[in-house]
mmCIF file of C-alpha atoms in Angstrom:
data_model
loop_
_atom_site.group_PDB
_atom_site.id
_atom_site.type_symbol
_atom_site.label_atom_id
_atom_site.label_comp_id
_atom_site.label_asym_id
_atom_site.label_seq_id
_atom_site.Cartn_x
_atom_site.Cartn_y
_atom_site.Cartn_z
ATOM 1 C CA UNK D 137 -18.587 -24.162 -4.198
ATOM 2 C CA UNK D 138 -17.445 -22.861 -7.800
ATOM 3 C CA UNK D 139 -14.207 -24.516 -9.135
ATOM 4 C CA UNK D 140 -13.498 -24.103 -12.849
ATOM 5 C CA UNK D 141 -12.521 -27.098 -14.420
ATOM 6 C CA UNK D 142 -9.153 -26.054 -15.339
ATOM 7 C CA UNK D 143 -7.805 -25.202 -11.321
ATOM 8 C CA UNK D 144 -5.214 -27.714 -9.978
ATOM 9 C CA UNK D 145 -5.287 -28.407 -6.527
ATOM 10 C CA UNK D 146 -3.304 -30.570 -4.560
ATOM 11 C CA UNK D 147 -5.633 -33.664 -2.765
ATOM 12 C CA UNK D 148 -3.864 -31.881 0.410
ATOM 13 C CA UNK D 149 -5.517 -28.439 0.483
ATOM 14 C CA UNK D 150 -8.855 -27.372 2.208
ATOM 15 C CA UNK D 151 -11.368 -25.567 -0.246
ATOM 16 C CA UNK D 152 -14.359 -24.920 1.963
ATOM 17 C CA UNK D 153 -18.032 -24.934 0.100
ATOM 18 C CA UNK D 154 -19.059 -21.819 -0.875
ATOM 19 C CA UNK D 155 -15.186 -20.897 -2.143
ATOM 20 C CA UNK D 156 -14.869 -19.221 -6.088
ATOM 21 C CA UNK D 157 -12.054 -21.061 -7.777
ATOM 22 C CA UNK D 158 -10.882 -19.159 -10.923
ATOM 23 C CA UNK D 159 -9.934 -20.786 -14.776
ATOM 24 C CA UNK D 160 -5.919 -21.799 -14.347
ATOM 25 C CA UNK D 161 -5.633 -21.552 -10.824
ATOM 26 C CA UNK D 162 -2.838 -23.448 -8.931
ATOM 27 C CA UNK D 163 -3.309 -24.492 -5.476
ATOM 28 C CA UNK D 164 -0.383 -26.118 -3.861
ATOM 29 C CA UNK D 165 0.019 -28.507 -0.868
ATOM 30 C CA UNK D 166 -1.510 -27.834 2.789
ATOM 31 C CA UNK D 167 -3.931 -24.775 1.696
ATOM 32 C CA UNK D 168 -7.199 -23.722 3.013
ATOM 33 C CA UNK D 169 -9.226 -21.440 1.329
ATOM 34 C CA UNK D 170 -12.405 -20.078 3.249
ATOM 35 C CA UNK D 171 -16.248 -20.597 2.035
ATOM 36 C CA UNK D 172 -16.532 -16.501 1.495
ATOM 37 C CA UNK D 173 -13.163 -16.246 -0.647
ATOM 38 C CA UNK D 174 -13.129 -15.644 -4.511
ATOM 39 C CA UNK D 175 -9.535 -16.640 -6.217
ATOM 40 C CA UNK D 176 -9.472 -14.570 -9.966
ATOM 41 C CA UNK D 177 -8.285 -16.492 -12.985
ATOM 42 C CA UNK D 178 -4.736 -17.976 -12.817
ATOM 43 C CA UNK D 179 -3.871 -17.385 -8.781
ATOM 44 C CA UNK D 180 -1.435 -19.764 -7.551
ATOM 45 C CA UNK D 181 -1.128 -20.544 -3.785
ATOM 46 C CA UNK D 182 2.221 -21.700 -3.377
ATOM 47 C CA UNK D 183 2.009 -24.155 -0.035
ATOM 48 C CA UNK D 184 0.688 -23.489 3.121
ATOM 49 C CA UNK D 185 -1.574 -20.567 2.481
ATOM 50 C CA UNK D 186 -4.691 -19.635 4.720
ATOM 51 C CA UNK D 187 -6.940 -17.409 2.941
ATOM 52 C CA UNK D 188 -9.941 -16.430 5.145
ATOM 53 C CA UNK D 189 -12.888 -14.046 5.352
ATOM 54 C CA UNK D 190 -14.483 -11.956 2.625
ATOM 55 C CA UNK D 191 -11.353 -11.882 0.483
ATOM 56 C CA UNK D 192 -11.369 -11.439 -3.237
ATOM 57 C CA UNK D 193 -7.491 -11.921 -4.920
ATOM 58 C CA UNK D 194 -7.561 -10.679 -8.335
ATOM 59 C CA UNK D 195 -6.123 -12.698 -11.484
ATOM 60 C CA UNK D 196 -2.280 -13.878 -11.524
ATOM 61 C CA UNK D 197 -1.545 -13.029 -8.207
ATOM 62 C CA UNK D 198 0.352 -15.370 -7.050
ATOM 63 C CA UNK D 199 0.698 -15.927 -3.090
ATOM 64 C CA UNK D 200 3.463 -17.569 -1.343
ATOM 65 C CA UNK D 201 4.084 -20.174 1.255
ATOM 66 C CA UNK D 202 2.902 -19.424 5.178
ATOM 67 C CA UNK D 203 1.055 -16.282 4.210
ATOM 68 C CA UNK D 204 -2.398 -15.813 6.111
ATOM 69 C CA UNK D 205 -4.694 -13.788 4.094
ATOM 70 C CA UNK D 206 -8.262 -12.200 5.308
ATOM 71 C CA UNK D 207 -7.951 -12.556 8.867
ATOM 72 C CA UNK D 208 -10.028 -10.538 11.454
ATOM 73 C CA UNK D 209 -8.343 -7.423 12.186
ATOM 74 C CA UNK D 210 -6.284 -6.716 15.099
ATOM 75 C CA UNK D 211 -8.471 -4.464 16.575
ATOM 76 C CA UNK D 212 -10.066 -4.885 20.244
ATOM 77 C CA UNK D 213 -13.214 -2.690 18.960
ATOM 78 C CA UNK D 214 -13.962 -5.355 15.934
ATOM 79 C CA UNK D 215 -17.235 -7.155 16.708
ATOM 80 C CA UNK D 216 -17.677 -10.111 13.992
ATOM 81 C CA UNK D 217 -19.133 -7.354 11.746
ATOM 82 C CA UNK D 218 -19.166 -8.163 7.897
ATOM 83 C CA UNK D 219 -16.303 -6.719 6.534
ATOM 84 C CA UNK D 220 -14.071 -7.325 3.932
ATOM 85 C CA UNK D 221 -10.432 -7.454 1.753
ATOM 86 C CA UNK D 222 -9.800 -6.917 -2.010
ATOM 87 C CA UNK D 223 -6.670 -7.715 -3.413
ATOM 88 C CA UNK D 224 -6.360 -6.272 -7.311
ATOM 89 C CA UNK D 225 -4.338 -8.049 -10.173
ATOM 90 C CA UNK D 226 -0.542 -9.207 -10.300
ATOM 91 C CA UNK D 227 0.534 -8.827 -6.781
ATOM 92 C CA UNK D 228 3.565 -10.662 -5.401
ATOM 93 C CA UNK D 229 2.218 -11.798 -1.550
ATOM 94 C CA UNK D 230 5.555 -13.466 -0.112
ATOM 95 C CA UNK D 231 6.020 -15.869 2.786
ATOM 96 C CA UNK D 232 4.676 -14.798 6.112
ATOM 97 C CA UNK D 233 2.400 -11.869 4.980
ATOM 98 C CA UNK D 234 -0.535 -10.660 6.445
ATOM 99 C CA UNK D 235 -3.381 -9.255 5.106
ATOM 100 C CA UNK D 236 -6.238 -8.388 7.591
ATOM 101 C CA UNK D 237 -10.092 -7.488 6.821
ATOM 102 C CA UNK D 238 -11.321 -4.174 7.362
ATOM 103 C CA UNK D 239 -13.286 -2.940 9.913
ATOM 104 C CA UNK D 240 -16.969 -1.002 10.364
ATOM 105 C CA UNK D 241 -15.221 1.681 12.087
ATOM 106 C CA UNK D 242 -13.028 2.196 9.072
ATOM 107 C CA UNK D 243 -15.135 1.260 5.960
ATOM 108 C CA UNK D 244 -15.010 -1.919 6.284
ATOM 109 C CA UNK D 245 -12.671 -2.331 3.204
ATOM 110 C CA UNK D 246 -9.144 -3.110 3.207
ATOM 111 C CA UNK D 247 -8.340 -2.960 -0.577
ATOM 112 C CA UNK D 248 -4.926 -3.815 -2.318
ATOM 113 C CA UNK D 249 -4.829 -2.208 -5.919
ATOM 114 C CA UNK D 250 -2.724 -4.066 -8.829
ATOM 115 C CA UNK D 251 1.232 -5.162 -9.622
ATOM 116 C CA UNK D 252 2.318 -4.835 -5.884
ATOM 117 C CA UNK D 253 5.205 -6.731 -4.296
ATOM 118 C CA UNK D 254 4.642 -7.623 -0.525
ATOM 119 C CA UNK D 255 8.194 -8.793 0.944
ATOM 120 C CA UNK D 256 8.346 -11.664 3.562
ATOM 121 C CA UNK D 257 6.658 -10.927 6.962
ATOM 122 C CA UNK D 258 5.297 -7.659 6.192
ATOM 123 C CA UNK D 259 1.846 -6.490 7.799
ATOM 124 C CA UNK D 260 -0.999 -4.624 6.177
ATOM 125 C CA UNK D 261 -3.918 -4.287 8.870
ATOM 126 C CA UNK D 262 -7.466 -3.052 8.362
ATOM 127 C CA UNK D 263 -8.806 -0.668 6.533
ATOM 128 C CA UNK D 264 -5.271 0.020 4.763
ATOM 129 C CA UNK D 265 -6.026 1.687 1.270
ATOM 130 C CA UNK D 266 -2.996 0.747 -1.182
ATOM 131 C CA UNK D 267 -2.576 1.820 -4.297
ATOM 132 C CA UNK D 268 -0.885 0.097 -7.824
ATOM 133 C CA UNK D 269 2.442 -0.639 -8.396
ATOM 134 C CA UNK D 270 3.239 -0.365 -4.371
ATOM 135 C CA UNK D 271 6.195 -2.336 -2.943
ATOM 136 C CA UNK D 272 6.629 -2.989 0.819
ATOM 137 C CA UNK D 273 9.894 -4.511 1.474
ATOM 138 C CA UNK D 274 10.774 -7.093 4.054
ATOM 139 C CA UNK D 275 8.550 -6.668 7.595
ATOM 140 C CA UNK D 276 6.952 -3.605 6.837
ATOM 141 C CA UNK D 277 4.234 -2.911 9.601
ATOM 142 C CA UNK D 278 1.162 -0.829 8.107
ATOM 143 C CA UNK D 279 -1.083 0.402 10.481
ATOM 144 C CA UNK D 280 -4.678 0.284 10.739
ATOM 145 C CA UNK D 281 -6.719 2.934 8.101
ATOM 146 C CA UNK D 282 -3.364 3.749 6.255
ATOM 147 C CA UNK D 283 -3.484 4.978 2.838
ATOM 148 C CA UNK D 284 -1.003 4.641 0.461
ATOM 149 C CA UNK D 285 -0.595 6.098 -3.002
ATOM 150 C CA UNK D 286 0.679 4.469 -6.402
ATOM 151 C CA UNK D 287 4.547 3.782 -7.164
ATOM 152 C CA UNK D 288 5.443 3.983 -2.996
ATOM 153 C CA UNK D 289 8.449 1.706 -2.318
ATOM 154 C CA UNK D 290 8.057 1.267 1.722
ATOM 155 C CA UNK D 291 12.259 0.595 3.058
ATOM 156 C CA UNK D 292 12.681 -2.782 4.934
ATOM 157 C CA UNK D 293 11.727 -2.982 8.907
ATOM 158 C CA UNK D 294 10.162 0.307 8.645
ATOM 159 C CA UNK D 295 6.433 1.290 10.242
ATOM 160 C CA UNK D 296 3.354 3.612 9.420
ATOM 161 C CA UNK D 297 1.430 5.067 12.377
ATOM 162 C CA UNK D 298 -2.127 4.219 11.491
ATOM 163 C CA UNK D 299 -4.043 7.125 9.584
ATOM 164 C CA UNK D 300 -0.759 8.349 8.116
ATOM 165 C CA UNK D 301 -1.026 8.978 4.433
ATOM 166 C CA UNK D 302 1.851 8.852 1.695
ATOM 167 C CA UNK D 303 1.647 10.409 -1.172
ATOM 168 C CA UNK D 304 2.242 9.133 -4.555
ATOM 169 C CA UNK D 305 5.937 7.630 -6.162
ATOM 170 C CA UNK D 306 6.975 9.001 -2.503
ATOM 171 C CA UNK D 307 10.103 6.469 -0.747
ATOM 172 C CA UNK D 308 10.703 5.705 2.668
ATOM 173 C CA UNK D 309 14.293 4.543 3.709
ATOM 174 C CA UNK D 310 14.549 1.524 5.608
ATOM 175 C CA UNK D 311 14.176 1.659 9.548
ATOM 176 C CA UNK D 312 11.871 4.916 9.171
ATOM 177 C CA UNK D 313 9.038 5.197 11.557
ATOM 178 C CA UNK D 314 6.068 6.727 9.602
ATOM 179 C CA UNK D 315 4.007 9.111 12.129
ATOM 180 C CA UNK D 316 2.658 11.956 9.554
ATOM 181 C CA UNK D 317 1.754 12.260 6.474
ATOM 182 C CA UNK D 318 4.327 11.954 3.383
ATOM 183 C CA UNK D 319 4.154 13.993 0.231
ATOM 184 C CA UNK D 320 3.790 12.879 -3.088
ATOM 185 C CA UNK D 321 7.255 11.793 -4.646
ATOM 186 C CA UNK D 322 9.197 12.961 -1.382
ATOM 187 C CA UNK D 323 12.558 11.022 -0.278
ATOM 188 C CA UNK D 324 11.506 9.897 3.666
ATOM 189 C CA UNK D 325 14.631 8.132 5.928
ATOM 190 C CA UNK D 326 15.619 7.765 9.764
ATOM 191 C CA UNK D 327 14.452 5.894 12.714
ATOM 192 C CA UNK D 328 11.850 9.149 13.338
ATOM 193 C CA UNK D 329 11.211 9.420 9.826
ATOM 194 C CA UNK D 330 12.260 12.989 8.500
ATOM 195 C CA UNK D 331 11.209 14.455 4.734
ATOM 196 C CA UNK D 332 15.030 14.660 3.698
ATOM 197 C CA UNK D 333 13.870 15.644 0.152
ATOM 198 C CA UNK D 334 12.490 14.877 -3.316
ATOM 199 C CA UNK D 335 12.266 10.927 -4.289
ATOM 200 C CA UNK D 336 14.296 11.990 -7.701
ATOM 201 C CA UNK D 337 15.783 8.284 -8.396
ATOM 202 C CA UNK D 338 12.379 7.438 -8.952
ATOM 203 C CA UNK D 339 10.919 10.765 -11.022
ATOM 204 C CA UNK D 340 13.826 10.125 -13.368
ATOM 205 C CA UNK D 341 13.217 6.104 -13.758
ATOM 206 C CA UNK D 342 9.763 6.860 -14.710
ATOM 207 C CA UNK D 343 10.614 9.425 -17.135
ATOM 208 C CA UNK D 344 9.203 12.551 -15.539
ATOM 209 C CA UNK D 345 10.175 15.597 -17.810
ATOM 210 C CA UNK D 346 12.392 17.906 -16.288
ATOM 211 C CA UNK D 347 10.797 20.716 -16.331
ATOM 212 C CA UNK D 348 8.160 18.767 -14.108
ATOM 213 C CA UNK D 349 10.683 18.010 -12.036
ATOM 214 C CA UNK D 350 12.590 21.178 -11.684
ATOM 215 C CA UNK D 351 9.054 22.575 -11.109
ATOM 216 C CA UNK D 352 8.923 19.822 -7.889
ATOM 217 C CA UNK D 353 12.071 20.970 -6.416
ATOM 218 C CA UNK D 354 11.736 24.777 -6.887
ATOM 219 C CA UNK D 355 7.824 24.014 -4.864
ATOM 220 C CA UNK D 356 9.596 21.743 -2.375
ATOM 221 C CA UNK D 357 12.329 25.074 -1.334
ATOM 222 C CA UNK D 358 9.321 27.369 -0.970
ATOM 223 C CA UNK D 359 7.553 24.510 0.931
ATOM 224 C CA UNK D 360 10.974 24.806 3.086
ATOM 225 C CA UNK D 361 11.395 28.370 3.319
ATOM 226 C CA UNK D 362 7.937 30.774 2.479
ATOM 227 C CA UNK D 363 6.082 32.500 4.832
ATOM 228 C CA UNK D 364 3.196 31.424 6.835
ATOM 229 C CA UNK D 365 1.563 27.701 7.765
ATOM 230 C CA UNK D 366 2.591 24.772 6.079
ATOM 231 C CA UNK D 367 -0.576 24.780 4.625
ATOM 232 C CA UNK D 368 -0.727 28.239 3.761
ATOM 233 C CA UNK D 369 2.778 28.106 1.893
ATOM 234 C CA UNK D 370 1.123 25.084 -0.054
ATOM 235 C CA UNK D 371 -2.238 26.968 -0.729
ATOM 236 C CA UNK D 372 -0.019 29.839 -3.067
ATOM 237 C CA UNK D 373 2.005 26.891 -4.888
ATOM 238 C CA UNK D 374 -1.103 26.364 -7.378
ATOM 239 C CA UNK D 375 -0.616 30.191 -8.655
ATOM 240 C CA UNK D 376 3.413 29.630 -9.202
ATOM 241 C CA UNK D 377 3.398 26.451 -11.017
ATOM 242 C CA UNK D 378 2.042 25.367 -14.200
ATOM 243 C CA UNK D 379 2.810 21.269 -13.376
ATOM 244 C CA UNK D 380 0.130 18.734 -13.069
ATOM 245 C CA UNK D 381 2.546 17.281 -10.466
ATOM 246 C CA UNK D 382 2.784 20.729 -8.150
ATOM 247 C CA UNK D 383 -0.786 20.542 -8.431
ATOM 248 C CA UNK D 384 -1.442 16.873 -7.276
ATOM 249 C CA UNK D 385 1.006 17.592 -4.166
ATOM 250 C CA UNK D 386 -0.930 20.903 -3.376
ATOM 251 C CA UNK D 387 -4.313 18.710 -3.528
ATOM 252 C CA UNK D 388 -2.498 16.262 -1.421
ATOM 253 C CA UNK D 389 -1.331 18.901 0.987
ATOM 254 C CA UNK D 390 -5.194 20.917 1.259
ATOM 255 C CA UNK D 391 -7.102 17.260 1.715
ATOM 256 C CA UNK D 392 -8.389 16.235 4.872
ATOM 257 C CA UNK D 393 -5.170 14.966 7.271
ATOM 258 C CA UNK D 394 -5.427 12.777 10.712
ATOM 259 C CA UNK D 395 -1.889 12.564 11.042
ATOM 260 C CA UNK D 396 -0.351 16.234 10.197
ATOM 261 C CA UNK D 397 2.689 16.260 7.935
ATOM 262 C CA UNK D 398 6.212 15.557 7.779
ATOM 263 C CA UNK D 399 7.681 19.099 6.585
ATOM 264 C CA UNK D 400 10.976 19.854 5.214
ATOM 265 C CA UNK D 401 13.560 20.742 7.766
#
């Protein structure tokens, strides 16, 4: 066991031997904190917390009561293999979240990047890739081998079929059921989720230009409207558009997909 001398923890809490304890760390009443885990400098456990597994929590995050953190994953085919979950920098982990390890099956990683906010009772299960600056609202269910991009805001109550992918600054409505992938900075809503658009709110907050973002809309109609595949319509975007964004949703569009895409309507 590694504690630094500077952590606080409460007499009440559980740090198994073996456990990393960061400089500045705050661990509040009734916590136990497995023998594999490694807490960065300054995490705070609010109360309650079970933090199991191979987890690593990067520095300042701060986790709140009731959440249980690097559980096995709920998946019938894991075996007890070594697997593991990385959570990055800054993250907001709220009361009832869960965060489960990853799997062999699926890289064994479930990683969490940096600055996230993770909403009370929402899910992320193995294998789940997610990106910086990601918010999940309140009970979000991610599905097993997800990946999601930077600056996604997931709606409240809403789920992702497993292997779906969403692109980057892309926002899903609350209530949406996920079942294909999402393209980068697209506007997602209804109980079978539908692409109703471009995620313009949030182009505009972070200070896209326009003429990146007029570029995004004029790709999105001939995404809508051109001849040919879905993929084929995407394939001739590159050759119309000189914007770095056009071409990160084509790259998006030609990568390797499990789940097929949502398309405009």
């Amino acid at each position: 066991m590694s504690i630094h001398p500077s952590a606080n923890i409460h007499p009440s809490s559980v740090i198994e031997e073996g456990a990393v304890i960061g400089a500045g760390c705050k661990i509040g009443p009734f916590c136990l904190v497995g023998g594999d885990v490694t807490l960065g400098q300054g995490v705070e456990l609010k109360s309650h917390v079970v933090i199991g597994g191979d987890t690593q929590v990067g520095d300042e995050t701060v986790i709140f009561q009731f959440a249980s953190i690097g559980a096995v994953p709920q998946d019938l085919k894991f075996k007890g293999e070594a697997t593991s979950l990385v959570i990055g920098k800054r993250n907001r982990i709220r009361e009832y979240v869960t965060m489960n390890l990853g799997t062999e099956g699926g890289g064994g990683v479930t990683r969490i990047g940096d600055d996230g906010m993770f909403m009370a009772c929402c899910h992320v299960a193995h294998d789940v890739q997610i990106g910086n600056r990601v918010i999940l609202v309140n009970s979000v269910a991610v599905a097993g081998h997800c990946e999601i991009a930077d600056d996604v805001i997931i709606g409240g109550l809403s789920g992702i079929h497993q292997f779906v992918r969403i692109g980057k600054g892309a926002i899903i409505g609350a209530l949406s059921m996920v079942t294909a992938d999402v393209l980068p900075h697209a506007l997602v809503q209804g109980p079978r989720a539908e692409l109703d658009g471009l995620n313009l709110v949030g182009l505009k907050r972070k200070g896209v230009d326009r003429a990146d973002i007029n570029a995004l809309r004029a790709a999105f109609q001939m995404l809508k409207q051109g001849e040919g595949s879905f993929k084929e319509r995407a394939s001739r975007l590159s050759d119309d558009f000189d914007s770095d964004y056009v071409r990160a949703m084509v790259a998006f569009v030609m990568a390797d997909s499990d789940r097929g895409f949502l398309t405009p309507n």
